[in-house]
Coordinates of C-alpha atoms in Angstrom, one line a residue:
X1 CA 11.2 6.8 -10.5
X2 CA 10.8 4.1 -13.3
X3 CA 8.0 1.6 -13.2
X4 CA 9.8 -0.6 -15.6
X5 CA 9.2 -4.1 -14.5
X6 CA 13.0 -5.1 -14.9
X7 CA 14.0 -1.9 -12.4
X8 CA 14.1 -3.2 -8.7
X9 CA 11.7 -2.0 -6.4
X10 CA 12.5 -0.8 -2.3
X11 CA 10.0 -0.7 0.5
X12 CA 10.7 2.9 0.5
X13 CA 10.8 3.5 -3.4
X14 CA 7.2 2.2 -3.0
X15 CA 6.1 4.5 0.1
X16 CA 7.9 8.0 -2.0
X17 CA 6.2 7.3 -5.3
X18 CA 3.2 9.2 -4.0
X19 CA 1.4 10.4 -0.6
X20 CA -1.2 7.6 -0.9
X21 CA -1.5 3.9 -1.5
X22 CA -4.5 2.9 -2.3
X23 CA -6.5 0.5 -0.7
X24 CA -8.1 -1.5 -3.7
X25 CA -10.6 -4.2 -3.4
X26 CA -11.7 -5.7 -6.6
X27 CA -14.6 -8.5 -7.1
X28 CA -14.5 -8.0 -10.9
X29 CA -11.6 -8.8 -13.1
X30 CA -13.1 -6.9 -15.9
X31 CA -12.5 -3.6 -13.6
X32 CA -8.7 -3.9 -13.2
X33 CA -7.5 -2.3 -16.0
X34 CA -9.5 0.6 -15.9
X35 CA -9.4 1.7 -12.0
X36 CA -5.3 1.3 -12.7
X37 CA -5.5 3.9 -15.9
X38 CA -7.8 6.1 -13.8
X39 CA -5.3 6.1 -10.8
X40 CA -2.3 6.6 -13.3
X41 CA -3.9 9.5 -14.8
X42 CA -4.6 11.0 -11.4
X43 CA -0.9 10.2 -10.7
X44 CA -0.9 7.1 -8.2
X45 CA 0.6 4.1 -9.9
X46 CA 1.5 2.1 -6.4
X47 CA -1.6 0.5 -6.6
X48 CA -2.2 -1.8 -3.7
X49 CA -4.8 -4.8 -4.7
X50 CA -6.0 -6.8 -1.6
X51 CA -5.9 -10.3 -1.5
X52 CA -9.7 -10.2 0.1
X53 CA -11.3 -11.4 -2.7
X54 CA -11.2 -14.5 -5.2
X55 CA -10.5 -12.2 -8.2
X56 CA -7.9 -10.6 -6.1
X57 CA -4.7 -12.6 -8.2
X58 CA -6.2 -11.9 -11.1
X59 CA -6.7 -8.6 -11.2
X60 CA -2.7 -8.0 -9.9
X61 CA -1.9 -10.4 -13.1
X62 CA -4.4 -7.9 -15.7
X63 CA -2.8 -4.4 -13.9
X64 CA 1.0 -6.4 -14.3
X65 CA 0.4 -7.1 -18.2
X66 CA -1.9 -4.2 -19.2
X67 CA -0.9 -1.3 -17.4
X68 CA 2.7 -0.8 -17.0
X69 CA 3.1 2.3 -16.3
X70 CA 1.3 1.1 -12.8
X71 CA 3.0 -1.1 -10.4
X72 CA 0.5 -3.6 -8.8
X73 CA 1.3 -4.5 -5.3
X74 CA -0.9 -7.3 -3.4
X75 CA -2.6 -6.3 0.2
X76 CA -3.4 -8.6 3.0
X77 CA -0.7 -11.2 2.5
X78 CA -0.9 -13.5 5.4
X79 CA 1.2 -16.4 4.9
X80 CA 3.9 -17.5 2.7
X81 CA 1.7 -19.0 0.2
X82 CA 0.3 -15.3 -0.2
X83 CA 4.0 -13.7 -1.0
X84 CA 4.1 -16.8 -3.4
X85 CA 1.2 -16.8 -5.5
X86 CA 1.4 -12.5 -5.4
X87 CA 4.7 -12.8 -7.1
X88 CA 4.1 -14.9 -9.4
X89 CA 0.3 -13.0 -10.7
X90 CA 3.2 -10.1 -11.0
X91 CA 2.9 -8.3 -8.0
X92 CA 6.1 -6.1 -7.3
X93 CA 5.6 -5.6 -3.9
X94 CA 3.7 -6.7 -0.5
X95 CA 1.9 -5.6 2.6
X96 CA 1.0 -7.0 5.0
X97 CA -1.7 -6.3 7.9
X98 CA 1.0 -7.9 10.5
X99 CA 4.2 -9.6 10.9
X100 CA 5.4 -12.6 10.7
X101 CA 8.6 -13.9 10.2
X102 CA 7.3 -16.7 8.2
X103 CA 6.3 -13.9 6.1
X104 CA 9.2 -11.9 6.0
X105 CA 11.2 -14.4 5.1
X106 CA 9.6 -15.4 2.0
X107 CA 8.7 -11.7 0.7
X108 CA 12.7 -11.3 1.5
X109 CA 13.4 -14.5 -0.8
X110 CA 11.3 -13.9 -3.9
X111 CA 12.8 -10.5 -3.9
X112 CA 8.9 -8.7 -3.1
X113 CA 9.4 -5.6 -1.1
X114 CA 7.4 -6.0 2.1
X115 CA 5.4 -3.5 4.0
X116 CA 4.6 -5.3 7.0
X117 CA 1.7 -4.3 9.7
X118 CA 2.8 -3.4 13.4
X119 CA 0.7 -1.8 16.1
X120 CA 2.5 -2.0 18.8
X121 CA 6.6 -1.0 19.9
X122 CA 7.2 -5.1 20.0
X123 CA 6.3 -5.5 16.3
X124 CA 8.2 -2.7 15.1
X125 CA 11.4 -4.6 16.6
X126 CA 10.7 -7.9 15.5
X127 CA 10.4 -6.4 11.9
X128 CA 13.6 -4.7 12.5
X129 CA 15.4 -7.9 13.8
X130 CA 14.5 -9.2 10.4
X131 CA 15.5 -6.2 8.3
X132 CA 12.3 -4.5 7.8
X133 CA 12.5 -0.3 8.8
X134 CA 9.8 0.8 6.2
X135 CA 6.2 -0.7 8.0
X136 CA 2.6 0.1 7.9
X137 CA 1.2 1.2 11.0
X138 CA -2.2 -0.7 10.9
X139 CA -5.0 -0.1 11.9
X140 CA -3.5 3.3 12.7
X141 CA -6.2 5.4 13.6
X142 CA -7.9 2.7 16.2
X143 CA -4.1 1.9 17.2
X144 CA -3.5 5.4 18.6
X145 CA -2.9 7.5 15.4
X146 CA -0.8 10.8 15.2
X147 CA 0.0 10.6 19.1
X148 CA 1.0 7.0 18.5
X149 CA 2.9 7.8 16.0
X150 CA 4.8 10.8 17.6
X151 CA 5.9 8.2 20.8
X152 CA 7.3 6.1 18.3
X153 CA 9.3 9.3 16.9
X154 CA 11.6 8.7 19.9
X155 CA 12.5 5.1 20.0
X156 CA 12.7 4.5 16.8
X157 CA 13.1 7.3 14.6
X158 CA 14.9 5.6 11.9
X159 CA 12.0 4.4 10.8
X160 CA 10.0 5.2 8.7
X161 CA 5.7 4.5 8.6
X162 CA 2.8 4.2 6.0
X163 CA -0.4 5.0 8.6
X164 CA -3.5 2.7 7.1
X165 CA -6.8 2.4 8.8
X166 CA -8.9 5.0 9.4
X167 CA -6.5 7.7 7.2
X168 CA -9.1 9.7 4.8
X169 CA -9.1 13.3 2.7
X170 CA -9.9 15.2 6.0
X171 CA -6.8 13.4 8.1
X172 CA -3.9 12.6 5.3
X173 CA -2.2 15.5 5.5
X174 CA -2.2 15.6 9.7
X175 CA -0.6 11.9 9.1
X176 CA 1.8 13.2 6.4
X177 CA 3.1 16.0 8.2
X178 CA 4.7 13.8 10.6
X179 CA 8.4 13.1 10.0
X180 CA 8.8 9.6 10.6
X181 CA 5.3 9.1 8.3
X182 CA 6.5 8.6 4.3
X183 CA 2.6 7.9 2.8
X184 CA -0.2 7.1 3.7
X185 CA -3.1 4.5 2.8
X186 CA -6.9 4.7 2.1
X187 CA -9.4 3.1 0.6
X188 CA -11.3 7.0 0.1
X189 CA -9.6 7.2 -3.4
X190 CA -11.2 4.1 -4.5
X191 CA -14.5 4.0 -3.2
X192 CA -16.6 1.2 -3.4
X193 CA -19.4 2.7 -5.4
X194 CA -17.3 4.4 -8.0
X195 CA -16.4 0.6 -8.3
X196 CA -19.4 -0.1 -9.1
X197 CA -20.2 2.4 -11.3
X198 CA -17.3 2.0 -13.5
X199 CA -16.7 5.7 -12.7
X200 CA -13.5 6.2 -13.8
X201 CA -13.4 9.9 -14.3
X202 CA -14.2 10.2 -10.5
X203 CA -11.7 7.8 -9.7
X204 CA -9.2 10.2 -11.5
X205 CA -10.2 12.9 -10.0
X206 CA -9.8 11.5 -6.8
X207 CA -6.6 9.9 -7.1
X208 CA -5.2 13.5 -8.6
X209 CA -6.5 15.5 -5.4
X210 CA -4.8 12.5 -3.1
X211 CA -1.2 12.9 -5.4
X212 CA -1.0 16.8 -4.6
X213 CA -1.6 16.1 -0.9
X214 CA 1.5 18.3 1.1
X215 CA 4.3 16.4 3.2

């Protein structure tokens, strides 16, 4: 699949690049670049930045004009004004940690794929009603996990689920084995105090063991 900005993007195009998104929180623009090369060369370029933090637009913006062989994505988009102001830092993608059709709408009118959050069998439907069959299951582990996610195999098995919350090295493949599950995220391949360290090589490493994870 090409990461060339002018190539239109799908939910699912997003969720098949790779058996993990990672989970990315950044509180230094000045690490952007770098954690983006690092998770390139381990050979995860959906790179999902969380809007948790103030430098949050700014490092999509750095990843969207420095590294584009990546694809920066923005996390935690709450509101419309979120979709907004992740398009335009250059964000090709959303997710979101629930749904709302407020949301939806707008991720669906600037053209920004949308994973959006459900955790329960009423979300999955609204998400549907508004053409949304790619979601993240969030937070999955406290949410029921792999048996949740095996109900849900019934009722609506033509969709399809990215498991976040509480997915790690030890549990990814248990998630990924599942058919209705197309990736998973994690924050494990991006730890905090690699962060801190500026330690890219681990990061690398890291994001290299998650890419050659079976399902």
């Amino acid at each position: 699949m090409t990461t060339d900005a002018a190539t239109p993007l799908t939910a699912l195009d997003v969720m098949r690049d790779a058996p993990v998104i990672p989970v990315i929180v950044l509180h230094d623009v000045r690490d952007a670049v770098p954690l983006a090369r690092a998770l390139v060369a381990g050979g995860i370029r959906m790179l999902e930045v969380t809007l948790r933090t103030r430098e949050a637009l700014e490092c999509i913006e750095a990843i969207a004009k420095e590294v584009p062989e990546a694809v920066a994505g923005a996390g935690t988009i709450r509101s419309a004004a979120d979709a907004q102001a992740s398009a335009l830092a250059g964000a090709r993608f959303g997710v979101s940690p629930g749904y709302t059709r407020s949301v939806g709408k707008a991720c669906h009118d600037l053209g920004l794929p949308l994973l959006p959050g459900v955790a329960t069998g009423s979300e999955i439907m609204l998400a549907q009603e508004d053409g949304y069959t790619e979601l993240k299951f969030f937070p999955a582990v406290q949410a029921g996990g792999i048996n949740m996610l095996r109900a849900w195999g019934g009722p609506f098995n033509d969709v399809k689920f990215c498991p976040t919350g509480g997915v790690h090295a030890g549990n990814a493949e248990e998630f990924l084995a599942l058919p209705n599950v197309a990736c998973v995220g994690g924050s494990w391949i991006v730890p905090t105090e690699a962060i801190a360290a500026k330690d890219w090589a681990r990061i690398e490493v890291l994001a290299r063991e998650a890419s050659q994870l079976r399902r």
